[in-house]
Amino acid sequence: MRPVPVLQRHQVPCHTGRASREREHTGRRADFEPVLGIPYDFHEVWGVSRLSFEVFTLGTVVVLLIGAVGHTVARTRCAPEPVTA
């Protein structure tokens, strides 16, 4: 994985990779970057496809939700009995 270049203030990256050229050729743009006029090649910048990034992110969120639900269920089942005098 190659390092991400450090940009100076107000410097916009210019990506001229294969994916950028293919996207311009097909005209299909589903991201916000092209709408805002910002050139951005996800694979060139991060070194992974956007799909694998999204799958990993959603998988992480699912694991965290399962942990939170498990914690809540265990906490309610193992709650101490209230002390009555």
Short mmCIF file of N, CA and C in Angstrom, two decimals:
data_model
loop_
_atom_site.label_atom_id
_atom_site.label_comp_id
_atom_site.label_asym_id
_atom_site.label_seq_id
_atom_site.Cartn_x
_atom_site.Cartn_y
_atom_site.Cartn_z
N MET A 1 0.84 -1.17 0.00
CA MET A 1 0.00 0.00 0.00
C MET A 1 0.89 1.23 0.00
N ARG A 2 0.68 2.10 -0.93
CA ARG A 2 1.53 3.27 -1.00
C ARG A 2 1.00 4.39 -0.10
N PRO A 3 1.88 5.25 0.39
CA PRO A 3 1.44 6.30 1.31
C PRO A 3 0.59 7.35 0.61
N VAL A 4 -0.33 7.93 1.38
CA VAL A 4 -1.17 8.99 0.86
C VAL A 4 -0.36 10.28 0.85
N PRO A 5 -0.35 11.01 -0.28
CA PRO A 5 0.44 12.23 -0.33
C PRO A 5 -0.12 13.30 0.59
N VAL A 6 0.76 14.07 1.20
CA VAL A 6 0.36 15.17 2.06
C VAL A 6 0.12 16.39 1.19
N LEU A 7 -1.07 16.96 1.28
CA LEU A 7 -1.41 18.12 0.47
C LEU A 7 -1.17 19.41 1.24
N GLN A 8 -0.73 20.39 0.53
CA GLN A 8 -0.57 21.71 1.13
C GLN A 8 -1.95 22.34 1.26
N ARG A 9 -2.07 23.37 2.05
CA ARG A 9 -3.34 24.04 2.25
C ARG A 9 -3.87 24.55 0.91
N HIS A 10 -5.13 24.35 0.65
CA HIS A 10 -5.83 24.78 -0.55
C HIS A 10 -5.34 24.06 -1.80
N GLN A 11 -4.69 22.94 -1.66
CA GLN A 11 -4.23 22.18 -2.82
C GLN A 11 -5.21 21.04 -3.07
N VAL A 12 -5.67 20.89 -4.29
CA VAL A 12 -6.62 19.86 -4.65
C VAL A 12 -5.89 18.78 -5.43
N PRO A 13 -6.07 17.49 -5.04
CA PRO A 13 -5.38 16.42 -5.77
C PRO A 13 -5.93 16.29 -7.18
N CYS A 14 -5.07 15.97 -8.10
CA CYS A 14 -5.47 15.75 -9.48
C CYS A 14 -5.18 14.30 -9.81
N HIS A 15 -6.23 13.50 -9.98
CA HIS A 15 -6.06 12.09 -10.26
C HIS A 15 -6.27 11.84 -11.74
N THR A 16 -5.30 11.26 -12.37
CA THR A 16 -5.42 10.95 -13.79
C THR A 16 -5.24 9.47 -14.02
N GLY A 17 -5.63 8.67 -13.04
CA GLY A 17 -5.48 7.22 -13.14
C GLY A 17 -6.48 6.62 -14.11
N ARG A 18 -6.36 5.32 -14.32
CA ARG A 18 -7.20 4.60 -15.27
C ARG A 18 -8.68 4.69 -14.89
N ALA A 19 -8.98 4.57 -13.58
CA ALA A 19 -10.38 4.61 -13.15
C ALA A 19 -11.01 5.96 -13.46
N SER A 20 -10.25 7.05 -13.30
CA SER A 20 -10.78 8.37 -13.61
C SER A 20 -11.09 8.50 -15.08
N ARG A 21 -10.19 8.00 -15.92
CA ARG A 21 -10.41 8.09 -17.37
C ARG A 21 -11.61 7.24 -17.77
N GLU A 22 -11.77 6.05 -17.17
CA GLU A 22 -12.90 5.20 -17.50
C GLU A 22 -14.21 5.84 -17.05
N ARG A 23 -14.21 6.46 -15.90
CA ARG A 23 -15.42 7.10 -15.40
C ARG A 23 -15.81 8.26 -16.31
N GLU A 24 -14.83 9.04 -16.75
CA GLU A 24 -15.12 10.14 -17.65
C GLU A 24 -15.65 9.60 -18.98
N HIS A 25 -15.12 8.47 -19.43
CA HIS A 25 -15.54 7.90 -20.70
C HIS A 25 -16.97 7.38 -20.63
N THR A 26 -17.31 6.69 -19.56
CA THR A 26 -18.65 6.11 -19.45
C THR A 26 -19.70 7.14 -19.06
N GLY A 27 -19.28 8.20 -18.38
CA GLY A 27 -20.22 9.23 -17.98
C GLY A 27 -21.05 8.87 -16.76
N ARG A 28 -20.84 7.67 -16.19
CA ARG A 28 -21.60 7.27 -15.00
C ARG A 28 -20.92 7.83 -13.77
N ARG A 29 -21.65 8.61 -13.01
CA ARG A 29 -21.09 9.20 -11.79
C ARG A 29 -22.14 9.08 -10.70
N ALA A 30 -21.84 8.27 -9.70
CA ALA A 30 -22.79 8.04 -8.62
C ALA A 30 -22.32 8.64 -7.31
N ASP A 31 -21.19 9.30 -7.31
CA ASP A 31 -20.64 9.85 -6.08
C ASP A 31 -20.86 11.36 -6.02
N PHE A 32 -20.63 11.93 -4.83
CA PHE A 32 -20.79 13.37 -4.66
C PHE A 32 -19.63 14.18 -5.20
N GLU A 33 -18.46 13.58 -5.25
CA GLU A 33 -17.28 14.32 -5.69
C GLU A 33 -17.45 14.93 -7.07
N PRO A 34 -17.90 14.15 -8.07
CA PRO A 34 -18.08 14.75 -9.40
C PRO A 34 -19.16 15.83 -9.43
N VAL A 35 -20.21 15.67 -8.62
CA VAL A 35 -21.26 16.68 -8.56
C VAL A 35 -20.70 18.00 -8.06
N LEU A 36 -19.77 17.90 -7.10
CA LEU A 36 -19.15 19.10 -6.54
C LEU A 36 -17.95 19.57 -7.36
N GLY A 37 -17.61 18.80 -8.41
CA GLY A 37 -16.48 19.18 -9.25
C GLY A 37 -15.13 18.81 -8.68
N ILE A 38 -15.10 17.82 -7.79
CA ILE A 38 -13.86 17.41 -7.15
C ILE A 38 -13.41 16.09 -7.76
N PRO A 39 -12.25 16.05 -8.41
CA PRO A 39 -11.78 14.76 -8.94
C PRO A 39 -11.31 13.87 -7.79
N TYR A 40 -11.74 12.60 -7.81
CA TYR A 40 -11.39 11.70 -6.72
C TYR A 40 -11.43 10.26 -7.20
N ASP A 41 -10.32 9.57 -7.11
CA ASP A 41 -10.25 8.16 -7.47
C ASP A 41 -10.05 7.37 -6.19
N PHE A 42 -11.11 6.74 -5.70
CA PHE A 42 -11.09 6.07 -4.41
C PHE A 42 -10.01 5.00 -4.34
N HIS A 43 -9.93 4.16 -5.35
CA HIS A 43 -8.95 3.07 -5.34
C HIS A 43 -7.53 3.61 -5.37
N GLU A 44 -7.29 4.64 -6.13
CA GLU A 44 -5.94 5.21 -6.21
C GLU A 44 -5.52 5.83 -4.88
N VAL A 45 -6.46 6.45 -4.19
CA VAL A 45 -6.14 7.13 -2.92
C VAL A 45 -6.01 6.13 -1.77
N TRP A 46 -6.97 5.20 -1.64
CA TRP A 46 -7.00 4.31 -0.47
C TRP A 46 -6.41 2.94 -0.73
N GLY A 47 -6.23 2.56 -1.97
CA GLY A 47 -5.62 1.27 -2.27
C GLY A 47 -6.57 0.09 -2.20
N VAL A 48 -7.85 0.33 -1.98
CA VAL A 48 -8.87 -0.72 -1.99
C VAL A 48 -10.07 -0.21 -2.78
N SER A 49 -10.90 -1.14 -3.24
CA SER A 49 -12.09 -0.71 -3.97
C SER A 49 -13.11 -0.12 -2.99
N ARG A 50 -13.98 0.70 -3.51
CA ARG A 50 -15.01 1.30 -2.65
C ARG A 50 -15.93 0.21 -2.10
N LEU A 51 -16.19 -0.83 -2.89
CA LEU A 51 -17.05 -1.92 -2.43
C LEU A 51 -16.45 -2.64 -1.23
N SER A 52 -15.16 -2.98 -1.30
CA SER A 52 -14.54 -3.68 -0.16
C SER A 52 -14.50 -2.78 1.07
N PHE A 53 -14.30 -1.49 0.88
CA PHE A 53 -14.32 -0.54 2.00
C PHE A 53 -15.70 -0.51 2.64
N GLU A 54 -16.75 -0.43 1.82
CA GLU A 54 -18.11 -0.38 2.35
C GLU A 54 -18.48 -1.67 3.07
N VAL A 55 -18.09 -2.82 2.51
CA VAL A 55 -18.39 -4.12 3.14
C VAL A 55 -17.69 -4.20 4.50
N PHE A 56 -16.42 -3.82 4.56
CA PHE A 56 -15.70 -3.85 5.83
C PHE A 56 -16.34 -2.90 6.85
N THR A 57 -16.72 -1.70 6.40
CA THR A 57 -17.34 -0.72 7.30
C THR A 57 -18.67 -1.24 7.84
N LEU A 58 -19.52 -1.75 6.96
CA LEU A 58 -20.82 -2.27 7.41
C LEU A 58 -20.65 -3.49 8.31
N GLY A 59 -19.67 -4.34 8.01
CA GLY A 59 -19.39 -5.49 8.87
C GLY A 59 -18.98 -5.05 10.27
N THR A 60 -18.17 -4.02 10.35
CA THR A 60 -17.75 -3.48 11.64
C THR A 60 -18.94 -2.93 12.42
N VAL A 61 -19.83 -2.22 11.74
CA VAL A 61 -21.02 -1.68 12.39
C VAL A 61 -21.90 -2.82 12.91
N VAL A 62 -22.06 -3.88 12.13
CA VAL A 62 -22.87 -5.04 12.57
C VAL A 62 -22.26 -5.67 13.82
N VAL A 63 -20.94 -5.85 13.84
CA VAL A 63 -20.29 -6.43 15.02
C VAL A 63 -20.50 -5.55 16.25
N LEU A 64 -20.38 -4.23 16.08
CA LEU A 64 -20.61 -3.32 17.21
C LEU A 64 -22.05 -3.37 17.69
N LEU A 65 -23.00 -3.45 16.78
CA LEU A 65 -24.41 -3.55 17.18
C LEU A 65 -24.70 -4.85 17.91
N ILE A 66 -24.14 -5.95 17.43
CA ILE A 66 -24.32 -7.23 18.11
C ILE A 66 -23.74 -7.16 19.53
N GLY A 67 -22.59 -6.54 19.68
CA GLY A 67 -21.99 -6.37 21.00
C GLY A 67 -22.84 -5.51 21.92
N ALA A 68 -23.40 -4.43 21.37
CA ALA A 68 -24.25 -3.55 22.19
C ALA A 68 -25.53 -4.26 22.62
N VAL A 69 -26.14 -5.00 21.71
CA VAL A 69 -27.36 -5.75 22.05
C VAL A 69 -27.03 -6.83 23.08
N GLY A 70 -25.93 -7.55 22.89
CA GLY A 70 -25.53 -8.58 23.85
C GLY A 70 -25.26 -7.99 25.22
N HIS A 71 -24.62 -6.85 25.27
CA HIS A 71 -24.34 -6.19 26.55
C HIS A 71 -25.64 -5.79 27.24
N THR A 72 -26.57 -5.24 26.47
CA THR A 72 -27.84 -4.80 27.05
C THR A 72 -28.64 -5.99 27.58
N VAL A 73 -28.69 -7.06 26.81
CA VAL A 73 -29.44 -8.26 27.24
C VAL A 73 -28.80 -8.85 28.49
N ALA A 74 -27.48 -8.98 28.51
CA ALA A 74 -26.80 -9.55 29.68
C ALA A 74 -26.99 -8.66 30.91
N ARG A 75 -26.98 -7.36 30.70
CA ARG A 75 -27.15 -6.44 31.82
C ARG A 75 -28.54 -6.55 32.43
N THR A 76 -29.56 -6.71 31.60
CA THR A 76 -30.93 -6.83 32.14
C THR A 76 -31.15 -8.18 32.79
N ARG A 77 -30.54 -9.25 32.28
CA ARG A 77 -30.71 -10.58 32.86
C ARG A 77 -29.93 -10.76 34.15
N CYS A 78 -28.80 -10.12 34.28
CA CYS A 78 -27.94 -10.29 35.44
C CYS A 78 -28.04 -9.12 36.41
N ALA A 79 -29.09 -8.35 36.32
CA ALA A 79 -29.26 -7.20 37.20
C ALA A 79 -29.45 -7.68 38.64
N PRO A 80 -28.84 -7.01 39.60
CA PRO A 80 -29.02 -7.44 41.00
C PRO A 80 -30.45 -7.22 41.48
N GLU A 81 -30.86 -8.09 42.38
CA GLU A 81 -32.22 -7.97 42.96
C GLU A 81 -32.26 -6.71 43.84
N PRO A 82 -33.35 -5.98 43.76
CA PRO A 82 -33.46 -4.80 44.62
C PRO A 82 -33.55 -5.23 46.10
N VAL A 83 -32.87 -4.49 46.95
CA VAL A 83 -32.85 -4.80 48.37
C VAL A 83 -34.08 -4.17 49.03
N THR A 84 -34.85 -5.00 49.72
CA THR A 84 -36.03 -4.48 50.45
C THR A 84 -35.78 -4.64 51.95
N ALA A 85 -36.13 -3.64 52.67
CA ALA A 85 -35.87 -3.68 54.11
C ALA A 85 -36.98 -4.29 54.89
#
